[in-house]
Coordinates of C-alpha atoms in Angstrom, one line a residue:
M1012 CA 11.4 35.8 -0.8
D1013 CA 9.8 38.2 -3.2
K1014 CA 9.1 35.6 -6.0
I1015 CA 7.0 33.5 -3.7
S1016 CA 3.5 34.8 -2.9
K1017 CA 3.1 36.3 0.5
F1018 CA 0.1 34.0 1.0
N1019 CA 2.1 30.8 0.5
V1020 CA 2.1 28.6 3.5
V1021 CA 5.9 28.2 3.3
H1022 CA 6.2 31.6 5.0
R1023 CA 4.1 30.5 7.9
Y1024 CA 5.1 26.9 8.6
E1025 CA 8.5 25.1 8.6
R1026 CA 9.9 21.6 9.2
R1027 CA 7.3 19.1 10.3
A1028 CA 4.3 21.5 10.2
L1029 CA 5.1 22.4 6.6
L1030 CA 5.6 18.8 5.6
V1031 CA 2.3 17.8 7.2
A1032 CA 0.6 20.6 5.3
I1033 CA 2.0 19.5 2.0
N1034 CA 1.1 15.9 2.9
C1035 CA -2.5 17.0 3.5
V1036 CA -2.8 18.5 0.1
G1037 CA -1.3 15.4 -1.5
S1038 CA -3.6 13.2 0.5
L1039 CA -6.6 15.1 -0.9
A1040 CA -5.5 14.4 -4.4
I1041 CA -5.0 10.7 -3.6
F1042 CA -8.3 10.6 -1.8
F1043 CA -10.0 11.5 -5.1
F1044 CA -8.1 8.8 -6.8
G1045 CA -9.3 6.2 -4.3
Y1046 CA -12.9 7.5 -4.4
D1047 CA -13.1 7.3 -8.1
Q1048 CA -11.9 3.7 -8.1
G1049 CA -14.2 2.6 -5.2
M1050 CA -17.2 4.4 -6.7
M1051 CA -17.6 2.0 -9.6
G1052 CA -18.1 -1.0 -7.2
S1053 CA -21.4 0.5 -6.2
V1054 CA -22.3 2.1 -9.5
N1055 CA -21.9 -1.2 -11.4
V1056 CA -24.7 -2.9 -9.3
S1057 CA -27.2 0.0 -9.3
I1058 CA -30.3 -0.9 -11.2
D1059 CA -30.9 2.3 -13.2
Y1060 CA -27.3 2.4 -14.3
A1061 CA -26.8 -1.2 -15.3
V1062 CA -30.3 -1.9 -16.7
N1063 CA -31.9 1.3 -17.9
V1064 CA -28.9 3.5 -19.0
M1065 CA -25.9 1.3 -19.8
K1066 CA -28.1 -1.8 -20.7
F1067 CA -25.6 -4.5 -19.8
G1068 CA -27.7 -6.4 -17.3
H1069 CA -31.2 -7.2 -15.8
V1070 CA -32.7 -7.5 -12.4
A1071 CA -33.0 -11.0 -11.0
P1072 CA -36.6 -12.1 -10.3
N1073 CA -38.0 -11.3 -6.9
S1074 CA -34.9 -9.2 -5.9
T1075 CA -33.0 -6.0 -6.5
Q1076 CA -29.9 -7.7 -7.5
V1077 CA -28.4 -6.9 -10.9
V1078 CA -27.4 -9.8 -13.2
V1079 CA -24.8 -8.9 -15.8
D1080 CA -25.6 -10.1 -19.3
N1081 CA -22.8 -8.2 -21.2
T1082 CA -19.6 -8.6 -19.2
L1083 CA -17.5 -7.1 -22.0
L1084 CA -19.5 -3.8 -21.9
Q1085 CA -19.4 -3.7 -18.1
G1086 CA -15.7 -4.2 -18.0
G1087 CA -15.1 -1.9 -21.0
I1088 CA -16.8 1.0 -19.3
T1089 CA -14.8 0.5 -16.1
S1090 CA -11.5 -0.1 -17.8
V1091 CA -11.5 2.7 -20.3
Y1092 CA -10.9 5.0 -17.3
Y1093 CA -7.4 3.5 -17.1
L1094 CA -6.7 4.3 -20.8
G1095 CA -7.5 7.9 -19.8
C1096 CA -5.1 7.6 -16.9
L1097 CA -2.4 6.4 -19.2
V1098 CA -2.8 9.4 -21.4
G1099 CA -3.1 11.7 -18.4
C1100 CA 0.1 10.5 -16.7
L1101 CA 2.2 10.9 -19.9
L1102 CA 0.7 14.3 -20.5
G1103 CA 1.1 15.3 -16.8
G1104 CA 4.7 14.1 -16.6
W1105 CA 5.6 16.1 -19.7
I1106 CA 3.9 19.3 -18.5
A1107 CA 5.3 19.0 -15.0
E1108 CA 8.9 19.0 -16.2
K1109 CA 8.1 22.4 -17.9
V1110 CA 5.8 24.3 -15.6
G1111 CA 6.3 22.5 -12.2
R1112 CA 4.4 20.3 -9.8
I1113 CA 1.8 22.7 -8.4
K1114 CA 0.4 23.8 -11.8
V1115 CA -0.1 20.1 -12.9
I1116 CA -2.0 19.3 -9.6
A1117 CA -4.3 22.3 -10.4
L1118 CA -4.7 21.2 -14.0
G1119 CA -5.5 17.6 -13.0
S1120 CA -8.1 18.7 -10.4
I1121 CA -10.0 20.9 -12.8
W1122 CA -9.8 18.3 -15.5
G1123 CA -11.2 15.8 -13.1
V1124 CA -14.1 18.1 -12.3
F1125 CA -15.0 18.2 -16.0
G1126 CA -14.8 14.5 -16.3
A1127 CA -16.9 13.8 -13.2
S1128 CA -19.6 16.3 -14.5
L1129 CA -19.8 14.3 -17.8
Q1130 CA -20.1 11.0 -15.9
C1131 CA -22.9 12.0 -13.6
S1132 CA -24.9 13.3 -16.5
A1133 CA -24.3 10.3 -18.8
Q1134 CA -27.4 9.2 -20.8
N1135 CA -26.0 6.0 -22.5
S1136 CA -23.0 3.7 -22.6
D1137 CA -21.2 5.7 -25.3
W1138 CA -21.5 8.9 -23.3
M1139 CA -20.2 7.1 -20.2
I1140 CA -17.3 5.6 -22.0
C1141 CA -16.2 9.1 -23.2
A1142 CA -16.7 10.6 -19.8
R1143 CA -14.7 7.9 -18.1
L1144 CA -11.9 8.4 -20.5
I1145 CA -11.8 12.2 -19.9
N1146 CA -12.0 11.7 -16.1
G1147 CA -9.1 9.2 -16.3
I1148 CA -6.9 11.9 -17.9
G1149 CA -7.3 14.1 -14.8
T1150 CA -6.7 11.2 -12.5
G1151 CA -3.5 10.3 -14.4
M1152 CA -2.2 13.8 -14.0
L1153 CA -2.7 13.7 -10.3
N1154 CA -1.3 10.2 -9.9
V1155 CA 1.9 11.0 -11.7
I1156 CA 2.8 14.3 -9.9
V1157 CA 1.6 14.0 -6.3
P1158 CA 4.0 11.2 -5.3
V1159 CA 6.8 13.1 -7.0
W1160 CA 5.9 16.3 -5.1
S1161 CA 5.8 14.4 -1.8
T1162 CA 9.1 12.6 -2.3
E1163 CA 10.9 15.7 -3.4
T1164 CA 9.9 17.6 -0.3
A1165 CA 10.1 14.9 2.4
P1166 CA 13.4 14.0 4.1
H1167 CA 15.0 10.8 2.8
T1168 CA 14.6 9.1 6.2
S1169 CA 10.8 9.4 6.1
R1170 CA 9.6 9.4 2.5
G1171 CA 7.8 6.0 3.0
M1172 CA 5.9 7.3 6.0
F1173 CA 4.6 10.4 4.2
V1174 CA 3.6 8.6 1.0
S1175 CA 1.9 5.9 3.2
I1176 CA -0.2 8.5 4.9
E1177 CA -1.4 9.8 1.6
F1178 CA -2.4 6.2 0.6
F1179 CA -4.3 5.8 3.9
L1180 CA -6.4 8.7 2.5
N1181 CA -6.5 6.9 -0.8
I1182 CA -8.2 3.9 0.8
F1183 CA -10.4 6.2 2.9
G1184 CA -11.6 7.4 -0.5
V1185 CA -12.5 3.9 -1.4
V1186 CA -14.4 3.4 1.9
V1187 CA -16.3 6.7 1.5
A1188 CA -17.2 5.8 -2.1
Y1189 CA -18.4 2.3 -1.1
W1190 CA -20.5 3.3 1.9
L1191 CA -22.0 6.4 0.2
G1192 CA -23.0 4.1 -2.7
F1193 CA -24.4 1.5 -0.2
G1194 CA -26.5 4.2 1.6
C1195 CA -27.8 5.6 -1.7
S1196 CA -28.8 2.1 -2.8
Y1197 CA -31.9 2.4 -0.5
V1198 CA -33.2 5.5 -2.2
G1199 CA -36.3 4.8 -4.3
G1200 CA -36.1 1.1 -3.4
G1201 CA -32.8 0.9 -5.4
Y1202 CA -34.4 2.0 -8.7
S1203 CA -33.8 5.7 -8.5
P1204 CA -31.1 7.4 -10.8
F1205 CA -30.0 9.1 -7.6
V1206 CA -28.4 5.8 -6.5
W1207 CA -25.6 6.2 -9.0
R1208 CA -25.6 9.8 -10.2
F1209 CA -25.1 11.3 -6.7
P1210 CA -22.0 9.2 -5.8
V1211 CA -20.4 10.1 -9.2
A1212 CA -21.1 13.8 -8.7
F1213 CA -19.8 13.8 -5.1
Q1214 CA -16.2 13.6 -6.2
I1215 CA -16.4 17.1 -7.7
L1216 CA -16.3 18.6 -4.2
P1217 CA -12.8 17.5 -3.1
L1218 CA -11.5 18.4 -6.6
L1219 CA -12.8 21.9 -6.4
F1220 CA -11.3 22.3 -2.9
L1221 CA -8.0 21.0 -4.2
F1222 CA -7.9 23.4 -7.1
A1223 CA -8.6 26.3 -4.7
I1224 CA -5.9 25.6 -2.1
V1225 CA -2.9 24.1 -4.0
W1226 CA -1.9 27.6 -5.3
F1227 CA -0.9 28.5 -1.7
F1228 CA 1.7 25.7 -1.4
P1229 CA 5.4 25.7 -2.2
E1230 CA 6.8 24.3 -5.4
S1231 CA 9.3 21.4 -5.2
P1232 CA 12.8 22.8 -4.4
R1233 CA 14.3 20.1 -6.7
W1234 CA 12.3 21.3 -9.7
L1235 CA 13.2 24.9 -8.9
V1236 CA 16.9 23.9 -9.0
K1237 CA 16.5 22.1 -12.2
V1238 CA 15.0 25.2 -13.9
G1239 CA 17.6 27.6 -12.4
R1240 CA 15.5 29.2 -9.7
E1241 CA 18.0 28.5 -7.0
D1242 CA 17.2 31.3 -4.5
E1243 CA 13.6 30.1 -4.2
A1244 CA 14.7 26.5 -3.9
R1245 CA 17.2 27.3 -1.2
Y1246 CA 14.6 29.2 0.8
I1247 CA 11.9 26.5 0.5
L1248 CA 14.4 23.8 1.4
G1249 CA 15.5 25.8 4.4
R1250 CA 11.9 26.0 5.6
L1251 CA 11.3 22.3 4.9
R1252 CA 14.4 21.3 6.9
G1253 CA 14.1 24.0 9.5
E1254 CA 15.9 27.3 9.7
T1255 CA 16.6 27.2 13.4
G1256 CA 19.8 25.1 14.0
N1257 CA 19.4 23.1 10.7
D1258 CA 20.1 25.6 8.0
D1259 CA 23.6 24.1 7.4
L1260 CA 22.0 20.7 6.8
A1261 CA 19.5 22.2 4.4
E1262 CA 22.4 23.9 2.6
A1263 CA 24.2 20.6 2.3
E1264 CA 21.2 19.0 0.8
F1265 CA 20.8 22.0 -1.6
Q1266 CA 24.4 21.5 -2.8
D1267 CA 23.7 17.8 -3.3
I1268 CA 20.7 18.7 -5.5
R1269 CA 22.6 21.2 -7.5
N1270 CA 25.6 18.9 -8.0
V1271 CA 23.5 16.0 -9.3
A1272 CA 21.3 18.3 -11.4
E1273 CA 24.4 19.6 -13.1
L1274 CA 25.7 16.1 -13.6
E1275 CA 22.5 14.8 -15.1
K1276 CA 22.4 17.6 -17.6
K1277 CA 25.6 16.2 -19.1
S1278 CA 24.5 12.6 -19.1
G1279 CA 22.6 11.2 -22.1
K1280 CA 19.5 12.1 -24.1
L1281 CA 16.9 11.9 -21.3
N1282 CA 14.2 14.4 -22.3
S1283 CA 11.7 12.3 -24.4
Y1284 CA 9.5 9.4 -23.4
F1285 CA 10.8 7.6 -26.4
H1286 CA 14.4 7.8 -25.4
M1287 CA 13.5 6.7 -21.8
L1288 CA 11.8 3.6 -23.0
W1289 CA 14.1 2.8 -25.9
D1290 CA 17.2 3.3 -23.7
V1291 CA 16.9 -0.3 -22.5
M1292 CA 17.7 -1.6 -26.1
P1293 CA 21.3 -2.3 -27.2
K1294 CA 23.5 0.6 -28.4
A1295 CA 23.7 -1.0 -31.8
I1296 CA 20.1 0.0 -32.5
G1297 CA 20.1 3.3 -30.7
G1298 CA 19.6 2.3 -27.1
G1299 CA 21.7 3.1 -24.1
S1300 CA 21.7 6.8 -24.7
S1301 CA 21.6 7.6 -20.9
G1302 CA 24.9 5.9 -20.3
A1303 CA 25.5 4.7 -16.7
L1304 CA 22.2 6.3 -15.6
H1305 CA 20.4 3.4 -17.2
I1306 CA 17.1 5.1 -17.5
G1307 CA 15.6 2.3 -19.6
R1308 CA 16.2 -0.2 -16.8
R1309 CA 14.5 2.0 -14.3
V1310 CA 11.5 2.4 -16.7
Q1311 CA 11.1 -1.3 -17.0
L1312 CA 11.3 -1.9 -13.3
V1313 CA 8.6 0.6 -12.4
I1314 CA 6.3 -0.5 -15.3
W1315 CA 6.4 -4.2 -14.3
L1316 CA 6.2 -3.5 -10.5
Q1317 CA 2.8 -1.7 -11.2
I1318 CA 1.6 -4.5 -13.5
L1319 CA 2.4 -7.1 -10.9
Q1320 CA 0.6 -5.0 -8.3
E1321 CA -2.6 -5.4 -10.1
W1322 CA -2.2 -9.1 -11.0
I1323 CA -1.7 -10.1 -7.4
G1324 CA -5.4 -9.6 -7.0
I1325 CA -6.3 -6.2 -5.6
A1326 CA -8.1 -5.0 -8.7
G1327 CA -10.5 -7.9 -8.5
V1328 CA -11.0 -7.6 -4.7
T1329 CA -11.6 -3.8 -4.9
I1330 CA -13.9 -3.5 -7.9
Y1331 CA -15.6 -7.0 -8.0
A1332 CA -15.8 -7.6 -4.2
N1333 CA -19.6 -8.2 -4.5
D1334 CA -19.0 -11.0 -7.0
I1335 CA -16.3 -12.5 -4.8
F1336 CA -18.4 -12.6 -1.7
S1337 CA -21.4 -13.9 -3.7
Q1338 CA -19.2 -16.8 -4.7
A1339 CA -18.3 -17.3 -1.1
G1340 CA -22.0 -18.0 -0.3
Y1341 CA -23.3 -14.5 0.4
S1342 CA -25.8 -12.6 -1.8
G1343 CA -27.6 -9.3 -2.3
Q1344 CA -27.2 -6.6 0.3
K1345 CA -25.3 -8.9 2.7
A1346 CA -22.5 -9.3 0.1
R1347 CA -22.4 -5.5 -0.3
W1348 CA -22.2 -5.0 3.4
I1349 CA -19.3 -7.4 3.8
S1350 CA -17.5 -5.8 1.0
G1351 CA -17.8 -2.4 2.8
V1352 CA -16.4 -3.9 6.0
N1353 CA -13.5 -5.3 3.9
D1354 CA -12.7 -1.8 2.6
I1355 CA -12.6 -0.5 6.2
T1356 CA -10.1 -3.3 7.0
Y1357 CA -8.2 -2.3 3.9
M1358 CA -8.0 1.3 5.1
F1359 CA -6.7 0.6 8.5
S1360 CA -4.1 -1.9 7.2
T1361 CA -2.4 1.0 5.4
L1362 CA -1.5 2.4 8.8
I1363 CA 1.0 -0.5 9.2
A1364 CA 3.0 0.8 6.2
I1365 CA 3.4 4.2 7.9
F1366 CA 5.4 2.5 10.7
T1367 CA 7.1 -0.2 8.7
L1368 CA 8.2 1.0 5.2
D1369 CA 11.0 3.2 6.5
R1370 CA 12.1 0.6 9.0
L1371 CA 11.9 -2.7 7.1
G1372 CA 12.6 -1.2 3.7
R1373 CA 10.8 -1.6 0.4
R1374 CA 12.1 -5.1 -0.5
V1375 CA 11.3 -6.8 2.8
S1376 CA 7.8 -5.3 2.8
L1377 CA 7.2 -6.6 -0.7
Y1378 CA 8.3 -10.1 0.4
W1379 CA 6.1 -10.5 3.4
G1380 CA 3.2 -8.9 1.7
A1381 CA 3.4 -11.3 -1.3
I1382 CA 3.6 -14.3 1.0
V1383 CA 0.6 -13.4 3.1
M1384 CA -1.5 -12.5 0.0
G1385 CA -0.4 -15.6 -1.9
V1386 CA -1.4 -18.0 0.9
S1387 CA -4.7 -16.1 1.4
M1388 CA -5.6 -16.3 -2.3
F1389 CA -5.0 -20.1 -2.5
L1390 CA -7.0 -20.7 0.7
A1391 CA -9.8 -18.4 -0.4
G1392 CA -10.1 -20.2 -3.7
G1393 CA -10.1 -23.7 -2.0
L1394 CA -12.7 -22.7 0.5
S1395 CA -14.9 -21.2 -2.2
R1396 CA -14.8 -24.5 -4.0
G1397 CA -15.6 -26.3 -0.8
A1398 CA -18.7 -24.2 -0.4
V1399 CA -19.8 -25.2 -3.9
N1400 CA -19.1 -28.9 -3.4
N1401 CA -20.6 -29.1 0.1
P1402 CA -23.8 -27.0 0.0
E1403 CA -24.8 -28.2 3.5
K1404 CA -21.6 -26.5 4.9
A1405 CA -21.6 -23.5 2.5
A1406 CA -22.0 -21.0 5.4
Q1407 CA -18.9 -22.3 7.2
Y1408 CA -16.8 -22.5 4.0
G1409 CA -18.0 -19.1 2.8
A1410 CA -17.2 -17.4 6.1
A1411 CA -13.7 -18.9 6.1
G1412 CA -13.1 -17.9 2.4
A1413 CA -14.3 -14.4 3.2
A1414 CA -11.9 -14.2 6.2
F1415 CA -8.9 -14.9 4.0
T1416 CA -10.1 -12.3 1.5
F1417 CA -9.9 -9.9 4.4
I1418 CA -6.4 -11.1 5.3
F1419 CA -5.4 -10.6 1.6
T1420 CA -6.7 -7.1 1.6
A1421 CA -4.9 -6.2 4.9
G1422 CA -1.6 -7.6 3.6
F1423 CA -1.9 -5.6 0.4
G1424 CA -2.7 -2.4 2.2
A1425 CA 0.3 -2.8 4.5
T1426 CA 2.8 -3.4 1.7
W1427 CA 2.0 -3.5 -2.1
L1428 CA -0.4 -0.6 -2.1
T1429 CA 2.1 2.1 -1.5
I1430 CA 5.5 0.7 -2.7
P1431 CA 4.8 0.6 -6.4
W1432 CA 3.8 4.3 -6.2
L1433 CA 6.7 5.3 -4.0
Y1434 CA 9.5 3.4 -5.8
P1435 CA 9.1 5.2 -9.2
A1436 CA 9.0 8.6 -7.4
E1437 CA 12.3 7.8 -5.7
I1438 CA 14.6 6.2 -8.3
F1439 CA 14.5 8.5 -11.3
P1440 CA 16.9 11.4 -11.8
L1441 CA 15.8 15.0 -11.1
Q1442 CA 15.8 15.9 -14.8
I1443 CA 13.1 13.5 -15.7
R1444 CA 11.5 12.5 -12.3
A1445 CA 8.0 13.4 -13.3
K1446 CA 8.3 11.6 -16.6
G1447 CA 9.8 8.6 -14.9
N1448 CA 7.0 8.4 -12.5
A1449 CA 4.6 8.7 -15.5
W1450 CA 6.0 5.4 -16.7
G1451 CA 5.1 3.8 -13.4
V1452 CA 1.5 5.1 -13.8
V1453 CA 1.6 3.7 -17.3
G1454 CA 2.3 0.3 -15.8
W1455 CA -0.6 0.8 -13.4
C1456 CA -2.9 1.7 -16.2
I1457 CA -1.9 -1.4 -18.2
G1458 CA -2.2 -3.7 -15.3
N1459 CA -5.4 -2.3 -14.0
G1460 CA -7.1 -1.8 -17.3
W1461 CA -6.2 -5.4 -18.4
T1462 CA -7.4 -7.0 -15.2
V1463 CA -10.6 -4.9 -15.0
L1464 CA -11.5 -5.8 -18.6
L1465 CA -10.8 -9.5 -18.2
L1466 CA -12.1 -10.1 -14.6
P1467 CA -15.8 -10.2 -15.4
T1468 CA -15.2 -12.9 -18.0
M1469 CA -12.8 -14.8 -15.8
F1470 CA -15.2 -14.9 -12.9
A1471 CA -18.0 -15.9 -15.2
H1472 CA -16.0 -18.9 -16.7
I1473 CA -13.5 -20.1 -14.1
H1474 CA -15.1 -18.9 -10.9
E1475 CA -12.9 -19.4 -7.8
K1476 CA -9.9 -20.5 -10.0
V1477 CA -9.3 -16.8 -10.5
F1478 CA -8.0 -16.8 -6.9
Y1479 CA -5.4 -19.4 -7.8
I1480 CA -4.1 -17.2 -10.6
F1481 CA -3.7 -14.3 -8.1
G1482 CA -2.0 -16.6 -5.6
A1483 CA 0.5 -17.8 -8.2
V1484 CA 1.4 -14.3 -9.3
N1485 CA 2.1 -13.3 -5.6
F1486 CA 4.7 -16.1 -5.3
F1487 CA 6.1 -15.2 -8.7
T1488 CA 6.9 -11.7 -7.5
L1489 CA 9.3 -13.0 -4.8
P1490 CA 12.2 -14.0 -7.1
I1491 CA 11.5 -11.0 -9.3
V1492 CA 11.9 -8.5 -6.5
W1493 CA 14.9 -10.3 -5.0
A1494 CA 16.8 -10.4 -8.3
F1495 CA 16.1 -7.0 -9.9
Y1496 CA 14.9 -4.4 -7.5
P1497 CA 17.6 -2.5 -5.4
E1498 CA 16.6 -1.1 -2.1
S1499 CA 15.7 2.6 -2.1
N1500 CA 14.9 3.0 1.6
Q1501 CA 17.0 5.5 3.7
R1502 CA 18.8 6.7 0.6
T1503 CA 18.6 10.2 -0.7
L1504 CA 17.1 10.9 -4.1
E1505 CA 20.5 12.1 -5.2
E1506 CA 22.1 8.7 -4.4
M1507 CA 19.9 6.9 -6.8
D1508 CA 22.1 7.6 -9.8
L1509 CA 24.9 5.8 -8.0
L1510 CA 22.6 2.9 -7.1
F1511 CA 21.7 2.3 -10.8
A1512 CA 25.1 3.0 -12.3
S1513 CA 26.0 -0.7 -12.6
N1514 CA 25.9 -2.2 -16.1
S1515 CA 24.3 -5.3 -14.6
W1516 CA 20.6 -5.8 -14.0
W1517 CA 21.2 -8.0 -10.9
N1518 CA 20.4 -6.4 -7.6
W1519 CA 23.6 -7.7 -5.9
D1520 CA 25.8 -6.2 -8.6
A1521 CA 24.0 -2.8 -8.2
E1522 CA 24.5 -2.8 -4.4
T1523 CA 28.2 -3.7 -4.7
N1524 CA 28.8 -1.0 -7.3
F1525 CA 26.8 1.5 -5.3
A1526 CA 29.0 0.9 -2.2
R1527 CA 32.1 1.5 -4.2
L1528 CA 30.8 4.7 -6.0
R1529 CA 29.5 6.2 -2.8
E1530 CA 32.9 5.9 -1.2
E1531 CA 34.7 7.3 -4.3
N1532 CA 32.2 10.2 -4.9
P1533 CA 31.2 11.7 -1.5
E1534 CA 30.6 15.0 -3.0
L1535 CA 27.4 13.6 -4.6
V1536 CA 25.9 12.2 -1.4
Q1537 CA 26.7 14.8 1.3
A1538 CA 23.4 14.9 3.0
A1539 CA 23.4 11.1 3.5
Q1540 CA 27.0 10.9 4.7
R1541 CA 27.6 13.3 7.6
G1542 CA 31.2 14.4 7.8
A1543 CA 32.4 12.7 4.6
S1544 CA 31.5 15.2 1.8
V1545 CA 32.6 18.2 -0.1
V1546 CA 29.9 20.2 1.7
D1547 CA 30.3 19.5 5.4
P1548 CA 26.8 18.8 6.8
E1549 CA 27.7 20.3 10.1
T1550 CA 28.9 23.7 8.7
G1551 CA 27.5 23.9 5.2
V1552 CA 31.0 25.0 4.0
R1553 CA 32.5 23.5 0.8
R1554 CA 35.9 21.8 1.4
K1555 CA 38.6 22.9 -0.9
S1556 CA 41.1 20.8 -3.0
V1557 CA 39.0 17.6 -2.9
R1558 CA 40.1 15.1 -5.5
G1559 CA 37.9 12.2 -6.4
P1560 CA 37.5 9.6 -9.1
S1561 CA 34.7 9.7 -11.7
L1562 CA 32.1 7.0 -12.0
V1563 CA 34.2 5.5 -14.7
P1564 CA 37.0 3.3 -13.4
G1565 CA 40.4 4.6 -14.5
Q1566 CA 39.2 8.2 -14.9
R1567 CA 39.8 10.8 -12.1
D1568 CA 38.8 14.4 -11.5
E1569 CA 42.0 16.1 -10.5
S1570 CA 40.6 19.6 -10.4
P1571 CA 40.1 21.3 -7.0
T1572 CA 36.6 22.5 -6.1
D1573 CA 35.7 25.6 -4.1
S1574 CA 32.5 27.0 -2.9
D1575 CA 31.2 28.0 -6.3
E1576 CA 32.5 25.2 -8.5
K1577 CA 30.6 21.9 -9.2
P1578 CA 32.4 18.6 -9.2
D1579 CA 33.4 17.4 -12.6
V1580 CA 32.0 13.8 -12.3
Q1581 CA 30.4 12.1 -15.2
L1582 CA 28.0 9.2 -15.4
K1583 CA 28.7 7.2 -18.5
N1584 CA 29.7 3.8 -19.8

């Protein structure tokens, strides 16, 4: 393939080896994301940072523990990062639709290097706020495109596993950040600027490595089809699915992608962020421009799934773990040590998702995760109050409260960590998949920025009752997921248009309509339905004279199709 560099790994590896290589690069980007989040947990409690440079706290007498005086400034410095992520995800999604996935990963990594350089050299709070904002833009670009690149290259039977592996590295980044900060806290008795400047600068190393190697990896075959570079797409897809004995299956999937890409080009005004968001409004005021693709509905689902992810409590546990364990009866370095162990538990819990997401599905995983986390938060809150009301038994109550915080973290890592990132990358049409995933990152930015800004004040005023709020939100998610979120597990990316074709928001209506449309339009879902398609998955040959109904009841496509023609099926109301 002349158009693909001879140094590209796609020429050297195929099938699982190529998928693993792609996953390693994606994991490196997600590692940076986790590191940058976890880093602030240690930075916020370093003396030089909090007292001398940012000036939002003081050192408690006879200790090296920072007491925060200005919670709004502390929260503002931390949360402005998520405003940058919001800008970065929208910018990255827009650029990715034009220039591809690889170039946006490279752009996001070099932008992150610039932002990290500004952070580690910050001289005051204004400088740090600007640096955090810039660094967030780079993170937003990576967050929006890496899950898309992963889902567009992985087989539909194992998308959850591959994205879960990446998020294992995400939490590994949190662990590295925390323990690196913990180790640095002993330098100069805790007073040295090295305590916080070195951990901030450390993130530059993986970003530079990411920028250097991503150019040697293949572009998404689905994006290549979208922009008309079909020869490259067919070659890369053949290598991804294996050329020995599986080239017919790869060709069937390629025809699926091409058919749906052609269909989506004819279906609604989908190109701008405004149309995607406004699409949920009634037609009378300009909404509904995507027809039966229902882009606005998908946008709302991914935004709110990410907002709920943050309000179930993980933002508080990750960034303010020291405060949580302090309220449980621990203090100083002991609280920091326990927080680090909690992060390790968090990391290993993500391994559960690797083996369960593609077996149990997204919905069941969200259910059991919410139940475990909700119960844990209520018990952690009650036990924390018990430690306050019974000082003579504070150690026992505190230990039990800390244990349930560990259980909460493990439940989150096994379920809610990955799914809100995986789901947006799965459910949007090819024409706007990067932009669609950007809306998911927007939800994450809103949810995370909001909680991080408010949590210092909430912990300062209502103490352990914050846990009750988290617990209530966990149980609130159960009916929301049951009613509105269709299952995406074990379904091809090309089937998602059929899954969301129903005019009803209710999940049960979407599933009923999906079953009917899948039966009526096999030419759109060949790779998922062996032996019942226009392109036979066993031979890769297009069947002739196939007639099938459109997605609109009462309208039929009576024209035959051959090996070069695309089915004339339309998605519209």
